[in-house]
PDB file of C-alpha atoms in Angstrom:
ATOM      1  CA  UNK A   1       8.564  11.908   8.358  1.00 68.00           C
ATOM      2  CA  UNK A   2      12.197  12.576   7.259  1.00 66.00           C
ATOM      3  CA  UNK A   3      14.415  12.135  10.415  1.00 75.00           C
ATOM      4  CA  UNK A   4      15.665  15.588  12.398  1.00 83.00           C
ATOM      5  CA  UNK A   5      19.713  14.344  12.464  1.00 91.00           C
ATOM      6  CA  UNK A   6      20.870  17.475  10.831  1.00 91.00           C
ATOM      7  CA  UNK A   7      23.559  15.348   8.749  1.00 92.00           C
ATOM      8  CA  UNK A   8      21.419  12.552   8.066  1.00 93.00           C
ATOM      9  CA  UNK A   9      18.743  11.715   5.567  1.00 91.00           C
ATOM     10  CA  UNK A  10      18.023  15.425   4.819  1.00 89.00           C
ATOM     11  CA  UNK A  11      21.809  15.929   3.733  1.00 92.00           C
ATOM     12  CA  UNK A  12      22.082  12.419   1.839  1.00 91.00           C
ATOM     13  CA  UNK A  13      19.316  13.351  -0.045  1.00 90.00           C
ATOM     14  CA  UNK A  14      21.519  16.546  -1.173  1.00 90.00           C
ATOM     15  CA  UNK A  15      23.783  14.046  -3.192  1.00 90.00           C
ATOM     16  CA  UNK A  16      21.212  12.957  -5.840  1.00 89.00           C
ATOM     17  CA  UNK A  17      19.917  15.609  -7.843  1.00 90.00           C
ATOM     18  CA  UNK A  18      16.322  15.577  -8.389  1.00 91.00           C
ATOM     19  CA  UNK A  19      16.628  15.943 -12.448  1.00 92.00           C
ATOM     20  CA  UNK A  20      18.986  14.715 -14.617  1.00 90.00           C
ATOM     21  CA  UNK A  21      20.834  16.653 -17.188  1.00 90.00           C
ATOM     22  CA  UNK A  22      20.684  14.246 -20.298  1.00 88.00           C
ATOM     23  CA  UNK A  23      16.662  13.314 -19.451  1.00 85.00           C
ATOM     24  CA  UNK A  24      17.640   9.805 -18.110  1.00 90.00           C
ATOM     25  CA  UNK A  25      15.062   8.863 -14.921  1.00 94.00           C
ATOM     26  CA  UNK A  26      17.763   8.428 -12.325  1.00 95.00           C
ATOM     27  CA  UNK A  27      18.020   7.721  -8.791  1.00 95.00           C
ATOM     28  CA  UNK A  28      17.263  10.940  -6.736  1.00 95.00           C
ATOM     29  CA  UNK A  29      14.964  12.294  -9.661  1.00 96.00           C
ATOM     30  CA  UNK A  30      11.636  13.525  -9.394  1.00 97.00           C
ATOM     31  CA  UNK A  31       9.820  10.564 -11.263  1.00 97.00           C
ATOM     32  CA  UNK A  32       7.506  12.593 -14.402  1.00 97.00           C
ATOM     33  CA  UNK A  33       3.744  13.320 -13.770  1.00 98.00           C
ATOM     34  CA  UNK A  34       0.992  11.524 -16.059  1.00 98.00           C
ATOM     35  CA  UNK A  35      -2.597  11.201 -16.478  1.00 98.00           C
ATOM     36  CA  UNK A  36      -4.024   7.738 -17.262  1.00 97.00           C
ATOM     37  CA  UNK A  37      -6.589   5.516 -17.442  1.00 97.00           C
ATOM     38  CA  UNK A  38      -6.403   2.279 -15.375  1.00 98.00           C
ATOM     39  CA  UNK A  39      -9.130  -0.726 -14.169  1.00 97.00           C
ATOM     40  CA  UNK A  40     -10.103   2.052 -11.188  1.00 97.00           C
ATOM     41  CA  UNK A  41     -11.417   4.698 -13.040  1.00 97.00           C
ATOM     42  CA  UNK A  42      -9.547   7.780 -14.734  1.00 98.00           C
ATOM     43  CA  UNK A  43      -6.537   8.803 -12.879  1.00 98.00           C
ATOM     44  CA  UNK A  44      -5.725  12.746 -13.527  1.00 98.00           C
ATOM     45  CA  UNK A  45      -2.358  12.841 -11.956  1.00 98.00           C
ATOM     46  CA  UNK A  46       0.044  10.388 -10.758  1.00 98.00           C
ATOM     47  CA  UNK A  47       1.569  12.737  -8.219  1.00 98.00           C
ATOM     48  CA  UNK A  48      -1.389  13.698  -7.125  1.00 98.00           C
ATOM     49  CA  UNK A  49      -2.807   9.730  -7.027  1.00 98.00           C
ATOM     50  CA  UNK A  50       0.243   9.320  -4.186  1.00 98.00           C
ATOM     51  CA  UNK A  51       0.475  11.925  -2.527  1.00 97.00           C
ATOM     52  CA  UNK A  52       2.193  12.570   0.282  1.00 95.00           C
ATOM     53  CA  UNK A  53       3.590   8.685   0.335  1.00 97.00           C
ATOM     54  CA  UNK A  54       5.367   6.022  -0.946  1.00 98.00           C
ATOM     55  CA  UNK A  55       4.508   4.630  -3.904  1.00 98.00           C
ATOM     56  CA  UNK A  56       5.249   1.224  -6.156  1.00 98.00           C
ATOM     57  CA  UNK A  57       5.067   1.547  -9.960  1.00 98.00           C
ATOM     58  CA  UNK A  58       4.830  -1.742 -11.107  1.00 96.00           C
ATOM     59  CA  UNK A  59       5.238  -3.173 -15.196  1.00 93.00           C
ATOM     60  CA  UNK A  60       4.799  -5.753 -16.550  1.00 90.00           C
ATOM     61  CA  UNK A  61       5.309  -6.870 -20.651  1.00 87.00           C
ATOM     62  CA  UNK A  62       1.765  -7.811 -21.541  1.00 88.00           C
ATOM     63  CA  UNK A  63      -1.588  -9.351 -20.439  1.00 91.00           C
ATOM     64  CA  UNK A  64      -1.993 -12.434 -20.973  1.00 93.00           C
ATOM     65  CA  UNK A  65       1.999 -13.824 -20.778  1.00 91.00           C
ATOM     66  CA  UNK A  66       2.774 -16.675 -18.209  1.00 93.00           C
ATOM     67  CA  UNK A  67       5.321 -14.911 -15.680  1.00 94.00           C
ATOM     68  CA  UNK A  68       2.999 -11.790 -15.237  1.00 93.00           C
ATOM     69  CA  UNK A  69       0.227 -13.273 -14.306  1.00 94.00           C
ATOM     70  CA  UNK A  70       2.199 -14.974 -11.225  1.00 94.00           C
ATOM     71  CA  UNK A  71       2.980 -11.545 -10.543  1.00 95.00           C
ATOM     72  CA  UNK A  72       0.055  -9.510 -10.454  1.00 95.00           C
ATOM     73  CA  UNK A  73      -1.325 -12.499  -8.191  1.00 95.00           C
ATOM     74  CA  UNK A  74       2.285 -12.582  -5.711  1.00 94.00           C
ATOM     75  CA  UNK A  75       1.740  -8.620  -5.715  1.00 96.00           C
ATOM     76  CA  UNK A  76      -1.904  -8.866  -4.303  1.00 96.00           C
ATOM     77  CA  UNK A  77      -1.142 -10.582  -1.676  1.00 95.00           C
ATOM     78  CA  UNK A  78       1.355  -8.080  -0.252  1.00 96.00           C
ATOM     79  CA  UNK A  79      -0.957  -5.664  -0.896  1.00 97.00           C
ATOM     80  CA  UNK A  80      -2.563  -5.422   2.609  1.00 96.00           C
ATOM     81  CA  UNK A  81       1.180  -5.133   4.090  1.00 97.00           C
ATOM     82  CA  UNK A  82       2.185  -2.750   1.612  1.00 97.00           C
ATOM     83  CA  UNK A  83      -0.679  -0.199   2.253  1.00 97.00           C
ATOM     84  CA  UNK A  84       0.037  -0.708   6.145  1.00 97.00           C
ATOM     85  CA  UNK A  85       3.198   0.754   5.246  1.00 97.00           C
ATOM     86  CA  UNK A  86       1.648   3.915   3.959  1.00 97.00           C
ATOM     87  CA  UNK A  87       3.185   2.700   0.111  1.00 98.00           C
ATOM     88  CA  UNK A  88       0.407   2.780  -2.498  1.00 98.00           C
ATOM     89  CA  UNK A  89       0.311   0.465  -5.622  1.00 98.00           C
ATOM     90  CA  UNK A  90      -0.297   0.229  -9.162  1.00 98.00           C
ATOM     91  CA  UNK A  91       0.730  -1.871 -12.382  1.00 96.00           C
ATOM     92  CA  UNK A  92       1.143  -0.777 -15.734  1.00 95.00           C
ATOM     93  CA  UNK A  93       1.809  -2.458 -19.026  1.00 90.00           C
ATOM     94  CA  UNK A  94       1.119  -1.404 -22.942  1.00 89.00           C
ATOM     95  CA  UNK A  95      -2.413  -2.995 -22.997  1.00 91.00           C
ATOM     96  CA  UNK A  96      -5.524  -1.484 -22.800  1.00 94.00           C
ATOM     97  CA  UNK A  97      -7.967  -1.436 -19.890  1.00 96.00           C
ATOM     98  CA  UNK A  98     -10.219  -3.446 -21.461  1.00 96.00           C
ATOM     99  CA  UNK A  99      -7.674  -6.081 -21.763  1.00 95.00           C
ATOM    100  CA  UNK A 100      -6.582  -5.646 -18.314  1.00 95.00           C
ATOM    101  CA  UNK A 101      -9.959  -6.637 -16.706  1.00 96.00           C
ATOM    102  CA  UNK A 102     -10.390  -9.330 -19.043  1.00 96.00           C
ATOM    103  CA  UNK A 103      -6.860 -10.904 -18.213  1.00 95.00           C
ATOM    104  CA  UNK A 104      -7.402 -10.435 -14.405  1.00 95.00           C
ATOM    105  CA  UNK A 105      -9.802 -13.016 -14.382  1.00 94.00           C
ATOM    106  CA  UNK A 106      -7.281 -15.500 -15.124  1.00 94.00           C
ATOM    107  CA  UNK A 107      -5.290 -14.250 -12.648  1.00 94.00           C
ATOM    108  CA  UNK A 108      -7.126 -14.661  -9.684  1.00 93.00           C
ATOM    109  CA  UNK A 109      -8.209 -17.776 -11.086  1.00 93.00           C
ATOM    110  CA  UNK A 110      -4.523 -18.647 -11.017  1.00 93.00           C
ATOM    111  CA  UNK A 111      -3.407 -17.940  -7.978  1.00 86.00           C
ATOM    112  CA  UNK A 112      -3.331 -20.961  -5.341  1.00 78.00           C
ATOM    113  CA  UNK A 113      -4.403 -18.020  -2.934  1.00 76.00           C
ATOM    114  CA  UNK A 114      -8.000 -16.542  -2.889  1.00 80.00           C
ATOM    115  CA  UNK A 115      -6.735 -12.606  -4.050  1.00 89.00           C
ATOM    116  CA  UNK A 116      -8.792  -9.468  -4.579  1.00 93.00           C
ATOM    117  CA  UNK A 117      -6.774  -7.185  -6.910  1.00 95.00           C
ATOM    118  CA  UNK A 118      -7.270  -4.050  -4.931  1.00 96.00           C
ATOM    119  CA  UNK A 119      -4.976  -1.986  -6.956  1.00 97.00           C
ATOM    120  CA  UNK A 120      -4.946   0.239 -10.339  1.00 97.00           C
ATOM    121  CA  UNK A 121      -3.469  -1.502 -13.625  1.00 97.00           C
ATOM    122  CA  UNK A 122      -2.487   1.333 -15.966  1.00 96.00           C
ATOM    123  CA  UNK A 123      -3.146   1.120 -19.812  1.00 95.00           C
ATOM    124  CA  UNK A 124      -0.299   2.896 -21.736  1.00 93.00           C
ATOM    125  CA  UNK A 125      -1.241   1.662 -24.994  1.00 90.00           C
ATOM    126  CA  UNK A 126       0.353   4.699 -26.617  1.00 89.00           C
ATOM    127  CA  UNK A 127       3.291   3.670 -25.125  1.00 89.00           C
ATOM    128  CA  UNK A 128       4.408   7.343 -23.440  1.00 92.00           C
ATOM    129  CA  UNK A 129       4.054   6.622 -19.625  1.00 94.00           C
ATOM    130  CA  UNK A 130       7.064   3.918 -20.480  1.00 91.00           C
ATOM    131  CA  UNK A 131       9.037   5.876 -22.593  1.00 90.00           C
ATOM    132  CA  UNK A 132       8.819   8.529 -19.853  1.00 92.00           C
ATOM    133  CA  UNK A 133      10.093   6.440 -17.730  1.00 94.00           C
ATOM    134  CA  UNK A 134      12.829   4.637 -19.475  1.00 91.00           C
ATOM    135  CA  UNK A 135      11.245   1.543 -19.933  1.00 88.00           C
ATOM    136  CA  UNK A 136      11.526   1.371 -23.332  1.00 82.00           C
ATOM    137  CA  UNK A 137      13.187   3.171 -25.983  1.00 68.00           C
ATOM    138  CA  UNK A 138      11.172   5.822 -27.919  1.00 69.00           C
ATOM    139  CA  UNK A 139      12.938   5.217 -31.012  1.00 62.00           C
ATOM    140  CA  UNK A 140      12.526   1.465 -31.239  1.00 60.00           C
ATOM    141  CA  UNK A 141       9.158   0.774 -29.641  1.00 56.00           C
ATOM    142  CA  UNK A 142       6.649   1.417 -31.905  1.00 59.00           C
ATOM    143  CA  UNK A 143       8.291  -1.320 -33.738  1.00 59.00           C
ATOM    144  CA  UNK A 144       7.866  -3.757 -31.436  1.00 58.00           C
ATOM    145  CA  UNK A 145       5.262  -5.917 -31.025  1.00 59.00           C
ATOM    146  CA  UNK A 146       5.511  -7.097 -27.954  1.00 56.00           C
ATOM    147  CA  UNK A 147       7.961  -4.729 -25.597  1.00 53.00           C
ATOM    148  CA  UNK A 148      10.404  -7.187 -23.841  1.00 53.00           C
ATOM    149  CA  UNK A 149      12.466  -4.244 -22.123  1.00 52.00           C
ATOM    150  CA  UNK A 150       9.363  -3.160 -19.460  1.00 68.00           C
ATOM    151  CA  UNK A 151       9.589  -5.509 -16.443  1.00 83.00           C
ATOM    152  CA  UNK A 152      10.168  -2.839 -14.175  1.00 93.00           C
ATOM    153  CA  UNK A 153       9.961  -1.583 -10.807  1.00 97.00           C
ATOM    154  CA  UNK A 154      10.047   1.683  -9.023  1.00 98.00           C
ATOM    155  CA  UNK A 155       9.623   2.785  -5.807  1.00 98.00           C
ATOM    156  CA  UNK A 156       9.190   6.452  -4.920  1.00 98.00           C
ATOM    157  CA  UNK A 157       9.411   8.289  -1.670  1.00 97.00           C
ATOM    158  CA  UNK A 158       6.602  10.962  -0.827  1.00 97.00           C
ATOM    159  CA  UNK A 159       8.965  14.014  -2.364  1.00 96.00           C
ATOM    160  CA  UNK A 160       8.249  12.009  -5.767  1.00 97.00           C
ATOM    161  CA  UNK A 161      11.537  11.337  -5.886  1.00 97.00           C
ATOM    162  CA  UNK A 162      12.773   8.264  -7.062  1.00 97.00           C
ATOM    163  CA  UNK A 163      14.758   5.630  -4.640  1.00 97.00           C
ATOM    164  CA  UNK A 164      14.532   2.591  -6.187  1.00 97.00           C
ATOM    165  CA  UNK A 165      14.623   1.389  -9.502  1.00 97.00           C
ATOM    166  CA  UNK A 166      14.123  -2.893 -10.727  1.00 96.00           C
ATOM    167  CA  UNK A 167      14.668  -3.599 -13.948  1.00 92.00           C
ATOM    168  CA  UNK A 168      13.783  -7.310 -15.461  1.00 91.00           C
ATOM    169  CA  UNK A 169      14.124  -9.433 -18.226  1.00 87.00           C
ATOM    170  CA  UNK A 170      10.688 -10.791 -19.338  1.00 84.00           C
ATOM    171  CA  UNK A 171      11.902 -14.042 -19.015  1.00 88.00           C
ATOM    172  CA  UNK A 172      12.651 -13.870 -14.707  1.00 91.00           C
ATOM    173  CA  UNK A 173       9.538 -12.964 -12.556  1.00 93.00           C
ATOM    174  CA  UNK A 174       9.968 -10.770  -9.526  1.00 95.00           C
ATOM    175  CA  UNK A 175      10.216 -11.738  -6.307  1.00 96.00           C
ATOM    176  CA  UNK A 176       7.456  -9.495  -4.013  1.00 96.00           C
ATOM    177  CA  UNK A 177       9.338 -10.873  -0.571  1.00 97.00           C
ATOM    178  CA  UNK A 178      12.368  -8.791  -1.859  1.00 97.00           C
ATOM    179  CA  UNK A 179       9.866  -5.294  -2.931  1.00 97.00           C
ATOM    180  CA  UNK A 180       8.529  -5.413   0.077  1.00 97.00           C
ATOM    181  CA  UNK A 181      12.464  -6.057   1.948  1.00 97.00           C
ATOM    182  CA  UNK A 182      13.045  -2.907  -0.139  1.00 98.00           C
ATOM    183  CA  UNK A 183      10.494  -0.917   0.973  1.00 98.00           C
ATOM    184  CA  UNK A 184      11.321  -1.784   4.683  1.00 97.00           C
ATOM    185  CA  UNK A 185      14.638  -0.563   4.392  1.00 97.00           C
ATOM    186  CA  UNK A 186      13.752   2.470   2.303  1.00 97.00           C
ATOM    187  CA  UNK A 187      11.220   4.002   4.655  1.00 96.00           C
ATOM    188  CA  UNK A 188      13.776   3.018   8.188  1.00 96.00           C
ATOM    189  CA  UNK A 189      16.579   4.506   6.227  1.00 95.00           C
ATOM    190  CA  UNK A 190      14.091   7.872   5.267  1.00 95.00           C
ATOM    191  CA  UNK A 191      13.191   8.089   9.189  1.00 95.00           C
ATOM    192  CA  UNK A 192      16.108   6.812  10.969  1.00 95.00           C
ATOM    193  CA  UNK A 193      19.381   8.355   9.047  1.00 96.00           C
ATOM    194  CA  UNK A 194      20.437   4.727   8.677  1.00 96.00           C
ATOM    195  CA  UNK A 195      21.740   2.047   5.858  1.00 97.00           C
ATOM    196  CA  UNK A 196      21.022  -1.480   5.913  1.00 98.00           C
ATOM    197  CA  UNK A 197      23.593  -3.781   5.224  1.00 97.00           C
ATOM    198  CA  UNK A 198      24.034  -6.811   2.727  1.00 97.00           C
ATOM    199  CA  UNK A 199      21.226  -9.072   3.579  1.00 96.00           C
ATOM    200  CA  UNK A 200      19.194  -6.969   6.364  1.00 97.00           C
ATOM    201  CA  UNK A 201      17.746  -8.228   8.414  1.00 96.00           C
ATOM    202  CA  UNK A 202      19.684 -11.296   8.231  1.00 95.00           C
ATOM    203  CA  UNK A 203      23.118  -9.758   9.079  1.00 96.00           C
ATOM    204  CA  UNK A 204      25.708  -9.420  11.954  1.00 95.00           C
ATOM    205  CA  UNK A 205      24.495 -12.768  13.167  1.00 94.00           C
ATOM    206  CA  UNK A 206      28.469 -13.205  14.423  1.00 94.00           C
ATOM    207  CA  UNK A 207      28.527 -10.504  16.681  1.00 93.00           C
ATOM    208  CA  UNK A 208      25.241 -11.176  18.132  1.00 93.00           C
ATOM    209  CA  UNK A 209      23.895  -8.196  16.110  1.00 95.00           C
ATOM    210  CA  UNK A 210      21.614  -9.089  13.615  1.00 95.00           C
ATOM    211  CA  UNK A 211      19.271  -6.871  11.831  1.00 96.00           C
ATOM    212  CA  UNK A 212      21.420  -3.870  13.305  1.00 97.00           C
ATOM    213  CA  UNK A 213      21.769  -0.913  10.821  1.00 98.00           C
ATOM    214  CA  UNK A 214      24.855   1.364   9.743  1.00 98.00           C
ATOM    215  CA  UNK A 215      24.611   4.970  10.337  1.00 97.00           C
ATOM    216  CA  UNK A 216      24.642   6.796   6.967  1.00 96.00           C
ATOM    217  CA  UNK A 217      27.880   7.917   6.062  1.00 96.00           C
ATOM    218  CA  UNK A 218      26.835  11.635   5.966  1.00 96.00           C
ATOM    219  CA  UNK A 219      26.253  11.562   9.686  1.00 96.00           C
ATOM    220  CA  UNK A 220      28.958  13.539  11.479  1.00 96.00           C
ATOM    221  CA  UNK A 221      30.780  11.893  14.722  1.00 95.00           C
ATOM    222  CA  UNK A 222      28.963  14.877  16.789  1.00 96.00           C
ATOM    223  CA  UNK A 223      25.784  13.751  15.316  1.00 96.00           C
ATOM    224  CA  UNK A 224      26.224  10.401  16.081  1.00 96.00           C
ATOM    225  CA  UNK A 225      26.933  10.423  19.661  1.00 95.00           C
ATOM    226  CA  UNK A 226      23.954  13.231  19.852  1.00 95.00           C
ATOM    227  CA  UNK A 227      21.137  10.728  18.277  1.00 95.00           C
ATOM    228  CA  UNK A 228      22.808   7.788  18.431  1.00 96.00           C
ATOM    229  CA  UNK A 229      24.946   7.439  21.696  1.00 96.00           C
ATOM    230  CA  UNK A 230      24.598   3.381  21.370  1.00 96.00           C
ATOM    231  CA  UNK A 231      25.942   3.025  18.344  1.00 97.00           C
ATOM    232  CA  UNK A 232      28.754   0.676  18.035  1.00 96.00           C
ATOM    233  CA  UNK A 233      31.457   1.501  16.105  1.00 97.00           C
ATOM    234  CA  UNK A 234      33.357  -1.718  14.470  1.00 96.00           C
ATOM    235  CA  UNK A 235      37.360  -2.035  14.481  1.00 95.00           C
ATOM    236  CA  UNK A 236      39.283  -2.604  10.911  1.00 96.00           C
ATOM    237  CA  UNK A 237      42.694  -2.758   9.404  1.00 97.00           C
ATOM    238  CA  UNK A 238      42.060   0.721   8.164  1.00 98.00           C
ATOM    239  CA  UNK A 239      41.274   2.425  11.698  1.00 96.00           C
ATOM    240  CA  UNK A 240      39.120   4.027  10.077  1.00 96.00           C
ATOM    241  CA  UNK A 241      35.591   4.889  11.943  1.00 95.00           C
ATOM    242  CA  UNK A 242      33.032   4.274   9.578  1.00 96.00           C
ATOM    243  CA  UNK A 243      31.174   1.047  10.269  1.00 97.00           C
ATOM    244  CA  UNK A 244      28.664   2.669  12.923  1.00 98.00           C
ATOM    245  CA  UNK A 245      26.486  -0.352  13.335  1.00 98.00           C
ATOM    246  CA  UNK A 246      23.114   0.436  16.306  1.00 97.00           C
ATOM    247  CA  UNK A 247      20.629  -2.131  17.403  1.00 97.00           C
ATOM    248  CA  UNK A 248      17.123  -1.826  15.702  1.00 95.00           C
ATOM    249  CA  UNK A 249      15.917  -1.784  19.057  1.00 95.00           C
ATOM    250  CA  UNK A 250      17.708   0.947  19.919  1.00 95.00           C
ATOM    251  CA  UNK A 251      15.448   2.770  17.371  1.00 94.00           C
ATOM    252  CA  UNK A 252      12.504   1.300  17.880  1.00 92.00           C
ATOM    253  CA  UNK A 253      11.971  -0.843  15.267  1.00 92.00           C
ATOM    254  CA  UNK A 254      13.229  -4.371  17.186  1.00 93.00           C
ATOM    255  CA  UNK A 255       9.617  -6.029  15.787  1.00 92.00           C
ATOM    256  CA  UNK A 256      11.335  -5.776  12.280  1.00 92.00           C
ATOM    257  CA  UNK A 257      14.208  -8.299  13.584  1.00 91.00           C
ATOM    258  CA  UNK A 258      13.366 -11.766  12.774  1.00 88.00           C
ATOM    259  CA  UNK A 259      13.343 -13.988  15.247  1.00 81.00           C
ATOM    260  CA  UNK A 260      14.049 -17.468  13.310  1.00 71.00           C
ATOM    261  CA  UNK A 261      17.877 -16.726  13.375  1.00 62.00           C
ATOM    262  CA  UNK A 262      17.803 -17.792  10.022  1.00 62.00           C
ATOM    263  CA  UNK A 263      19.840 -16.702   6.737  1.00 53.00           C
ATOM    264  CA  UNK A 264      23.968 -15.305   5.994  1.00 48.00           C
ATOM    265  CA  UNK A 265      26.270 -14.493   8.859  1.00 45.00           C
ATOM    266  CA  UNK A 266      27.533 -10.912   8.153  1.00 50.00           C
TER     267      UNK A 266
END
């Protein structure tokens, strides 16, 4: 549920515009509908696959290739967490089905953990889920025998609406710790009018603060002392008033604070 701060998520949101002018899949955008059929069965509508919640979109070059197979096995075991998180999952790549059961075989095999790969790989053999989606480009992929550009990620919030967006050369695998960090911070910032700093949750160590979250910038000062009277706001050269940093316990979320004390300082 979007938070109720009247100047928080609901009027950030207001800066990205849910469709670009020049077609590009941006930030902000509602991400394009397909139908497609993946190693669960037909699937009639992507929207209506997730609807209602977050979602992962997940590519990968090709079947059979070294680095993808690491990933598809790394991605199953966040699975489990993932879906706690209300965040649904599925992997696509220019193969066909066929190919896609055959090749997940090796993967599980693979993997040092046992795995069950509980989600939906796509088959876009035609190619036009990724060019809808800017993986690669329409006027230089049918030439290509093996599309390089598609290591991508996005994550989309339940307005399919676009909030995150990975992209990877096929040559550097993906790390699933740092999705799932994403996701985290994604859905607190969605329900809490907050943004997490540079290296959340392992930030503010110095001021005996870590994990604590900024208030988005859109939040008004009235706001802030209305839903957020604990929030701390830090002194700077400037004077300006804009680093609002709260506790996450102060918004109920101190279980997402590691307790190691490990990682960067602020």
């Amino acid at each position: 549920m979007v938070d109720t701060c009247p100047t928080g998520t609901t009027e950030y949101m207001t800066l990205y515009p849910e469709q670009s002018t020049d077609k590009a899949l941006r930030l902000g955008n509602v991400v394009p509908d397909f139908s497609a059929e993946t190693t669960h069965g037909q699937m009639d509508s992507f929207h209506e696959w997730k609807k209602d919640a977050w979602a992962i979109l997940f590519s990968h070059p090709a079947d059979f290739t070294p680095v993808c197979t690491t990933e598809i096995g790394r991605l199953a075991l966040k699975y489990d967490v993932l879906t706690e998180l209300g965040c649904k999952l599925a992997t696509l790549s220019v193969d066909p089905v066929k190919s896609h059961e055959d090749w997940l075989r090796d993967v599980v095999a693979h993997c040092e953990n046992k795995i069950e790969v509980k989600f939906p790989i796509i088959g876009d053999q035609d190619r036009k889920i990724s060019k809808m989606y800017g993986m690669i480009d329409e006027g230089t992929s049918d030439a290509q025998s093996l599309p390089l550009t598609i290591r991508a990620v996005f994550i989309i919030n339940p307005e399919n609406k676009l909030m995150c967006s990975l992209n990877y050369p096929a040559c550097v695998g993906r790390n699933m710790d740092e999705i799932l960090r994403i996701v985290q911070a994604l859905q607190l910032s969605y329900k809490k009018s907050i943004a997490t700093p540079a290296n959340w949750p392992y930030n503010h160590q110095s001021i005996d603060m870590q994990g604590s979250v900024f208030l988005l910038p859109t939040v008004s000062k009235d706001d802030a002392e209305k839903y957020f009277p604990t929030a701390k706001t830090c002194e700077v050269p400037s004077g300006k008033e804009y680093l609002r940093l709260v506790r996450m316990e102060d918004l109920g979320a101190g279980d997402m604070v590691p307790k190691d004390g490990k990682g960067a300082g602020n």
